[in-house]
PDB file of C-alpha atoms in Angstrom:
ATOM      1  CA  UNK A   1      -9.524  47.742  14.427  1.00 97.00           C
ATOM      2  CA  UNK A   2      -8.362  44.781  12.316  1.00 98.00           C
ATOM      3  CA  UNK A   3      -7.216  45.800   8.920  1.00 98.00           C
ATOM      4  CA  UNK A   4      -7.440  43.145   5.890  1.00 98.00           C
ATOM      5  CA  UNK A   5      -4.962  43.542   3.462  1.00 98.00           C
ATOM      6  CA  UNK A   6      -6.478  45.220   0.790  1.00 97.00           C
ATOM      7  CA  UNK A   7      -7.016  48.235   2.811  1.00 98.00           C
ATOM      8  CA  UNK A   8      -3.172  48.288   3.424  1.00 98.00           C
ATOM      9  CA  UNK A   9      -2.604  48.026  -0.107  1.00 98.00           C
ATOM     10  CA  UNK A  10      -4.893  51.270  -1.043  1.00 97.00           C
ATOM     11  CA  UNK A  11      -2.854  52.916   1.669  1.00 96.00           C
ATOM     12  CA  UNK A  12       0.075  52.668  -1.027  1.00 96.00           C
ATOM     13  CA  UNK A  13      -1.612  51.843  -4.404  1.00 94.00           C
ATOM     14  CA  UNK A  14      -1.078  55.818  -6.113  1.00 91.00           C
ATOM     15  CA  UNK A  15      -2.923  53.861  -9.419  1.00 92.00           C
ATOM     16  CA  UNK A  16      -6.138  54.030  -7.254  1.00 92.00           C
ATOM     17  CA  UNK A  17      -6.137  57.717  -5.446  1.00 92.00           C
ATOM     18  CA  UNK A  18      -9.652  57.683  -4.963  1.00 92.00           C
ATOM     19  CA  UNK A  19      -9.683  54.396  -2.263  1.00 95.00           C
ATOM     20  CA  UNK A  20      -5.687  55.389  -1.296  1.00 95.00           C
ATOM     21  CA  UNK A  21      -7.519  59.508   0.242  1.00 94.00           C
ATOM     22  CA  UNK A  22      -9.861  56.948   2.155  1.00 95.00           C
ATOM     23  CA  UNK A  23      -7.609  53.874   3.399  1.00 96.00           C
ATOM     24  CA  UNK A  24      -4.589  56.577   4.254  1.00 96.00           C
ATOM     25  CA  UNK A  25      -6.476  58.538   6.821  1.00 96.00           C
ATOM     26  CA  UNK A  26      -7.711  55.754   8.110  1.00 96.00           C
ATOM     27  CA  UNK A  27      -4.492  53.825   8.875  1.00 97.00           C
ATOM     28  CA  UNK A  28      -2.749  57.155  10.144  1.00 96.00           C
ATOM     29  CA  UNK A  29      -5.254  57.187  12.674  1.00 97.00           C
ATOM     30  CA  UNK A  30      -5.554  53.730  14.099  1.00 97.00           C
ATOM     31  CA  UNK A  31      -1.736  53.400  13.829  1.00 96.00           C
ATOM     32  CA  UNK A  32      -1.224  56.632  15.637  1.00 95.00           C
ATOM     33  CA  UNK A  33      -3.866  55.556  18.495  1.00 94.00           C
ATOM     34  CA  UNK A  34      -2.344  51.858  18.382  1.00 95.00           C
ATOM     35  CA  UNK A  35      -5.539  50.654  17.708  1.00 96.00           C
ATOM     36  CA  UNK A  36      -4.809  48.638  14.336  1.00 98.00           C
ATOM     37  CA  UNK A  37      -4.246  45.123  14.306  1.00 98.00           C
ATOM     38  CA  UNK A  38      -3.216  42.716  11.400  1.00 99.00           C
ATOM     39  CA  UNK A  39      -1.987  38.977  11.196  1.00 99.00           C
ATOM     40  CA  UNK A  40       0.674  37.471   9.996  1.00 98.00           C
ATOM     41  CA  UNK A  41      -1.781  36.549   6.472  1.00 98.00           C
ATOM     42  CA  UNK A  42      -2.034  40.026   5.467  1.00 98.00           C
ATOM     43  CA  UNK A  43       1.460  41.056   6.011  1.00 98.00           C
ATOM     44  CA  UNK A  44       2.016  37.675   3.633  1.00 98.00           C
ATOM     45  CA  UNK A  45      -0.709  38.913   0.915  1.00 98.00           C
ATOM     46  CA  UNK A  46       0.962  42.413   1.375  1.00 98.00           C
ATOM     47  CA  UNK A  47       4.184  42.010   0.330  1.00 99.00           C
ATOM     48  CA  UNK A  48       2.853  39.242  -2.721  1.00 98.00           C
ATOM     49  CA  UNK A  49       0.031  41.536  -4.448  1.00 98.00           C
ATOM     50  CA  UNK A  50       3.013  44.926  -3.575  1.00 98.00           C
ATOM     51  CA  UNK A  51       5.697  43.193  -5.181  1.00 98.00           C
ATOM     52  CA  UNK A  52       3.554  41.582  -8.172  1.00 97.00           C
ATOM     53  CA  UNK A  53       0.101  43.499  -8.806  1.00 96.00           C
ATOM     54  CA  UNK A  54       1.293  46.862  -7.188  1.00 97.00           C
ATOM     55  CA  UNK A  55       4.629  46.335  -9.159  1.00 97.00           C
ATOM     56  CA  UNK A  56       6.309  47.733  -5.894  1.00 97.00           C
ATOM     57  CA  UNK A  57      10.284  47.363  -5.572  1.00 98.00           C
ATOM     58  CA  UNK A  58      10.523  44.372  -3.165  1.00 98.00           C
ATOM     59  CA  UNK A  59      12.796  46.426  -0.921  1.00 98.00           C
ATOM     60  CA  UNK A  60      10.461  49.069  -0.716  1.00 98.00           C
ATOM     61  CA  UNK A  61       7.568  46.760   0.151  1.00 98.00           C
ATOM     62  CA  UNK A  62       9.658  44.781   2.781  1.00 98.00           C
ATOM     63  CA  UNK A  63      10.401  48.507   3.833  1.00 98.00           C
ATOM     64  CA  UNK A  64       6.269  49.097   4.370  1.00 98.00           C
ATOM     65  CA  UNK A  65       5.213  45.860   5.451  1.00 98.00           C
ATOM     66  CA  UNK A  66       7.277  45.901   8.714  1.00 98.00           C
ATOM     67  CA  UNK A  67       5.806  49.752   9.258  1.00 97.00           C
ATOM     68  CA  UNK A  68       2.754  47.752   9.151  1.00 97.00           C
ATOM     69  CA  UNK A  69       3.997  45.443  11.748  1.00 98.00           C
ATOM     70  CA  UNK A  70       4.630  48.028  14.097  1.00 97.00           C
ATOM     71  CA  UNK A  71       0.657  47.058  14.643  1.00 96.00           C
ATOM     72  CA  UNK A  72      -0.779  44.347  17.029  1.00 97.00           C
ATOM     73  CA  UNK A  73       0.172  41.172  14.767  1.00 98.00           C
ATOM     74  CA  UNK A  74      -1.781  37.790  15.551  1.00 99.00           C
ATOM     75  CA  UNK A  75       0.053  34.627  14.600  1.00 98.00           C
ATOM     76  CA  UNK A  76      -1.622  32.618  12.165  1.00 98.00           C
ATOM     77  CA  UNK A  77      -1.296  29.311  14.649  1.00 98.00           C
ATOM     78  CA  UNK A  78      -2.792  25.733  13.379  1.00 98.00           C
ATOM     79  CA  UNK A  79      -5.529  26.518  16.225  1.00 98.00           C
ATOM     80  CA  UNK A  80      -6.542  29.707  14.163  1.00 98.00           C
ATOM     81  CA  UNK A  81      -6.352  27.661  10.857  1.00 98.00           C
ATOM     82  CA  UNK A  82      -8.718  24.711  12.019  1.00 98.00           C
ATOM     83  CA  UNK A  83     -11.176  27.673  13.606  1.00 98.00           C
ATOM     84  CA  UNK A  84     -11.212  29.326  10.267  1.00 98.00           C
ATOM     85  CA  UNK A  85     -11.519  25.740   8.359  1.00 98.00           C
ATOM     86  CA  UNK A  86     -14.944  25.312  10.838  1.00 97.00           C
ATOM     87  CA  UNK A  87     -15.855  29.044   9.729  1.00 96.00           C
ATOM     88  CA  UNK A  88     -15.717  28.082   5.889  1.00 97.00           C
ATOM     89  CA  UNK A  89     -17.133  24.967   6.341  1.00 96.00           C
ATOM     90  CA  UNK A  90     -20.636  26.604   8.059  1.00 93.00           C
ATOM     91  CA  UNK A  91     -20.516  28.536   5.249  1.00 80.00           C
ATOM     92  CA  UNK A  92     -20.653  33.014   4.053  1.00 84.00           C
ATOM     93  CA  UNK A  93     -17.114  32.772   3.816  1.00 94.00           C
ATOM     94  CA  UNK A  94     -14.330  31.534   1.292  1.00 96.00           C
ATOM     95  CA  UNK A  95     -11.298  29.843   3.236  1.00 98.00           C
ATOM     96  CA  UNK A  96      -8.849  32.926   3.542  1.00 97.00           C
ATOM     97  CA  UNK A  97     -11.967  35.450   4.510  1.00 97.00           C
ATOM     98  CA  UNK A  98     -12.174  32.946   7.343  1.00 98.00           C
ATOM     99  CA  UNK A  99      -8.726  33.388   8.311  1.00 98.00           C
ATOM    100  CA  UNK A 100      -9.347  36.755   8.387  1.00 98.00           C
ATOM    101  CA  UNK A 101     -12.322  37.366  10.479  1.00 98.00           C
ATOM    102  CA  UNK A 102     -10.950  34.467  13.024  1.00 98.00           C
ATOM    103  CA  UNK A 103      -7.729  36.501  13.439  1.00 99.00           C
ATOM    104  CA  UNK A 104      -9.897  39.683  13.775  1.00 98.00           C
ATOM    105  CA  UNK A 105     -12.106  38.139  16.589  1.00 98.00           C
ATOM    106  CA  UNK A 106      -8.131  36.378  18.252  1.00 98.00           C
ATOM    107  CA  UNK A 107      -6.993  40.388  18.064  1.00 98.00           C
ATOM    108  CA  UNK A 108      -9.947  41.331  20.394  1.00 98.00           C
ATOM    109  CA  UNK A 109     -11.324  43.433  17.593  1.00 98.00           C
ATOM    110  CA  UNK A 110     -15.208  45.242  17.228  1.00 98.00           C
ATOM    111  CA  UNK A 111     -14.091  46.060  13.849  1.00 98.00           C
ATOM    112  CA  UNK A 112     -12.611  44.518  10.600  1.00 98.00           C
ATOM    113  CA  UNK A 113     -12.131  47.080   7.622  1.00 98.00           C
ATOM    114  CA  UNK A 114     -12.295  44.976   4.575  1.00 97.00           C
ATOM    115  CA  UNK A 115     -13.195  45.656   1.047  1.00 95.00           C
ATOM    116  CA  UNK A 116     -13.875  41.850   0.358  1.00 90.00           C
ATOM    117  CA  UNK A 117     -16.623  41.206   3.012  1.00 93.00           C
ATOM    118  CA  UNK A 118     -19.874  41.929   3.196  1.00 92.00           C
ATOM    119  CA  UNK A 119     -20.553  45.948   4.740  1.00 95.00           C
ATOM    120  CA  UNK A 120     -22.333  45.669   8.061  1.00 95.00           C
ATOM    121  CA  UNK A 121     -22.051  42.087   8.931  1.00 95.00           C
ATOM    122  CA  UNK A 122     -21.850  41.240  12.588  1.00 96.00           C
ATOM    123  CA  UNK A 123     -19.939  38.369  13.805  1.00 95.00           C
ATOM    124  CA  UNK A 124     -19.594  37.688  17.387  1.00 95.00           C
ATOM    125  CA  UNK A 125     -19.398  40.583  18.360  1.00 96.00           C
ATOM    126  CA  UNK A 126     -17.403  41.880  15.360  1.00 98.00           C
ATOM    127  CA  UNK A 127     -18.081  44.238  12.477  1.00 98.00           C
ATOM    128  CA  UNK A 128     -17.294  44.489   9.209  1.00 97.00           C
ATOM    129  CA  UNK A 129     -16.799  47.702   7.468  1.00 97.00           C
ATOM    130  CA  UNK A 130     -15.864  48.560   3.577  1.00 96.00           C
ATOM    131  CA  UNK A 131     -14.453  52.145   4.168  1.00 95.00           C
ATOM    132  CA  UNK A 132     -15.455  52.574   0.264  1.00 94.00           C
ATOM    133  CA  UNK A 133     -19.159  52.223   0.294  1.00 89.00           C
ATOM    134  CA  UNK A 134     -21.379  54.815   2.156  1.00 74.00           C
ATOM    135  CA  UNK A 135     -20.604  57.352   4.753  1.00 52.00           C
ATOM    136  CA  UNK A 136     -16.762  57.236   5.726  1.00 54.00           C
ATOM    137  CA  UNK A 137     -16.254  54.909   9.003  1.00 53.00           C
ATOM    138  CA  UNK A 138     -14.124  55.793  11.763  1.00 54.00           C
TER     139      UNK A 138
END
Protein backbone atom coordinates (compact mmCIF):
# COMPACT_ATOMS: atom_id res chain seq x y z
CA UNK A 1 0.00 0.00 0.00
CA UNK A 2 1.82 3.11 -1.27
CA UNK A 3 0.91 6.18 0.62
CA UNK A 4 1.21 9.77 -1.19
CA UNK A 5 1.98 12.40 0.97
CA UNK A 6 -1.03 14.07 1.59
CA UNK A 7 -2.45 11.16 3.31
CA UNK A 8 0.60 11.34 5.73
CA UNK A 9 -0.05 14.82 6.30
CA UNK A 10 -3.93 14.24 7.42
CA UNK A 11 -2.41 11.61 9.66
CA UNK A 12 -1.02 14.78 11.65
CA UNK A 13 -2.98 17.84 10.33
CA UNK A 14 -5.44 18.32 13.90
CA UNK A 15 -6.85 21.63 11.61
CA UNK A 16 -8.59 18.92 9.45
CA UNK A 17 -10.06 16.11 12.05
CA UNK A 18 -12.49 14.97 9.73
CA UNK A 19 -9.70 13.46 6.89
CA UNK A 20 -6.96 13.05 10.08
CA UNK A 21 -10.13 9.99 11.88
CA UNK A 22 -9.76 8.53 8.22
CA UNK A 23 -5.90 8.76 7.16
CA UNK A 24 -4.89 7.74 11.05
CA UNK A 25 -6.52 4.37 11.05
CA UNK A 26 -5.41 3.78 7.99
CA UNK A 27 -1.64 4.30 8.48
CA UNK A 28 -1.80 2.45 11.98
CA UNK A 29 -2.81 -0.42 10.12
CA UNK A 30 -0.57 -0.74 7.13
CA UNK A 31 2.37 0.37 9.34
CA UNK A 32 1.54 -2.20 11.92
CA UNK A 33 1.18 -5.06 9.09
CA UNK A 34 4.38 -3.51 7.25
CA UNK A 35 2.45 -3.15 4.38
CA UNK A 36 2.97 0.75 3.70
CA UNK A 37 5.38 1.97 1.38
CA UNK A 38 6.51 5.62 0.53
CA UNK A 39 9.49 7.20 -1.51
CA UNK A 40 11.91 9.31 -0.83
CA UNK A 41 9.38 12.38 -2.69
CA UNK A 42 6.86 12.20 -0.08
CA UNK A 43 9.07 12.07 2.86
CA UNK A 44 10.58 15.43 0.91
CA UNK A 45 6.90 17.04 0.44
CA UNK A 46 6.31 15.87 4.12
CA UNK A 47 8.58 17.61 5.98
CA UNK A 48 8.11 21.03 3.37
CA UNK A 49 4.10 21.38 3.52
CA UNK A 50 4.69 20.12 7.91
CA UNK A 51 7.12 22.68 8.48
CA UNK A 52 5.40 25.53 6.23
CA UNK A 53 1.52 24.84 5.57
CA UNK A 54 1.05 22.54 8.71
CA UNK A 55 3.15 25.20 10.65
CA UNK A 56 4.74 22.07 12.41
CA UNK A 57 8.03 22.67 14.63
CA UNK A 58 10.75 21.40 12.22
CA UNK A 59 12.05 19.13 14.97
CA UNK A 60 8.87 17.67 15.48
CA UNK A 61 8.33 16.99 11.78
CA UNK A 62 11.93 15.57 11.30
CA UNK A 63 10.73 13.59 14.49
CA UNK A 64 7.50 12.09 12.25
CA UNK A 65 8.93 11.87 8.98
CA UNK A 66 11.58 9.23 9.95
CA UNK A 67 8.48 7.25 11.89
CA UNK A 68 7.31 7.35 8.43
CA UNK A 69 10.45 5.89 7.16
CA UNK A 70 10.27 3.04 9.27
CA UNK A 71 8.05 2.04 5.94
CA UNK A 72 9.35 0.36 2.68
CA UNK A 73 11.08 3.63 1.12
CA UNK A 74 11.83 3.55 -2.79
CA UNK A 75 14.67 5.77 -3.92
CA UNK A 76 13.72 8.32 -6.24
CA UNK A 77 16.71 7.09 -8.84
CA UNK A 78 17.19 9.07 -12.37
CA UNK A 79 15.69 5.64 -13.85
CA UNK A 80 12.40 6.37 -11.82
CA UNK A 81 12.56 10.12 -12.88
CA UNK A 82 12.88 9.47 -16.77
CA UNK A 83 9.92 6.59 -16.26
CA UNK A 84 7.79 9.19 -14.64
CA UNK A 85 8.94 12.00 -17.35
CA UNK A 86 7.49 9.14 -20.14
CA UNK A 87 4.30 8.85 -17.75
CA UNK A 88 3.62 12.75 -17.95
CA UNK A 89 4.50 13.00 -21.28
CA UNK A 90 1.55 10.20 -22.46
CA UNK A 91 -0.43 12.25 -20.59
CA UNK A 92 -3.50 11.96 -17.12
CA UNK A 93 -0.81 12.96 -15.03
CA UNK A 94 1.09 16.24 -13.91
CA UNK A 95 4.99 15.56 -13.49
CA UNK A 96 5.16 14.81 -9.61
CA UNK A 97 1.74 12.52 -9.79
CA UNK A 98 3.99 10.61 -12.15
CA UNK A 99 6.65 10.26 -9.73
CA UNK A 100 4.29 9.03 -7.57
CA UNK A 101 2.46 6.30 -9.24
CA UNK A 102 6.01 5.10 -10.87
CA UNK A 103 7.40 4.73 -7.31
CA UNK A 104 4.09 3.01 -6.31
CA UNK A 105 4.30 0.42 -9.22
CA UNK A 106 8.84 0.21 -8.22
CA UNK A 107 7.34 -0.62 -4.41
CA UNK A 108 5.41 -3.67 -5.84
CA UNK A 109 2.21 -1.98 -4.80
CA UNK A 110 -1.84 -2.97 -5.85
CA UNK A 111 -2.64 0.14 -4.12
CA UNK A 112 -1.79 3.94 -3.98
CA UNK A 113 -3.93 6.02 -1.38
CA UNK A 114 -3.91 9.47 -2.74
CA UNK A 115 -6.19 12.36 -2.39
CA UNK A 116 -4.77 14.04 -5.64
CA UNK A 117 -5.53 11.22 -8.19
CA UNK A 118 -8.30 10.18 -9.73
CA UNK A 119 -10.56 7.37 -7.28
CA UNK A 120 -10.57 4.01 -9.00
CA UNK A 121 -8.02 4.36 -11.66
CA UNK A 122 -6.12 1.25 -12.59
CA UNK A 123 -2.64 1.38 -13.71
CA UNK A 124 -0.75 -1.68 -14.42
CA UNK A 125 -1.91 -3.43 -12.20
CA UNK A 126 -2.21 -0.64 -9.59
CA UNK A 127 -5.05 1.19 -7.90
CA UNK A 128 -5.75 4.31 -6.83
CA UNK A 129 -7.81 5.04 -3.86
CA UNK A 130 -8.96 8.58 -2.16
CA UNK A 131 -9.74 7.22 1.40
CA UNK A 132 -12.09 10.52 1.54
CA UNK A 133 -14.64 9.86 -1.09
CA UNK A 134 -17.12 6.89 -0.74
CA UNK A 135 -17.09 3.85 1.39
CA UNK A 136 -13.82 3.74 3.63
CA UNK A 137 -10.98 1.51 1.80
CA UNK A 138 -8.94 -0.91 3.52
Amino acid sequence: MFFDSNILLYGVDDKEPGKQSQAQPLLVKHYAAEQAVISTQVLQEFYNIATGKLRIHPERAARLAREYASAQVVQVTPSLIFDAMERHQNGGFSFWDALIVEAALLGGCAVLYSEDMQDGQTINGLTIRNPFVGAPHA
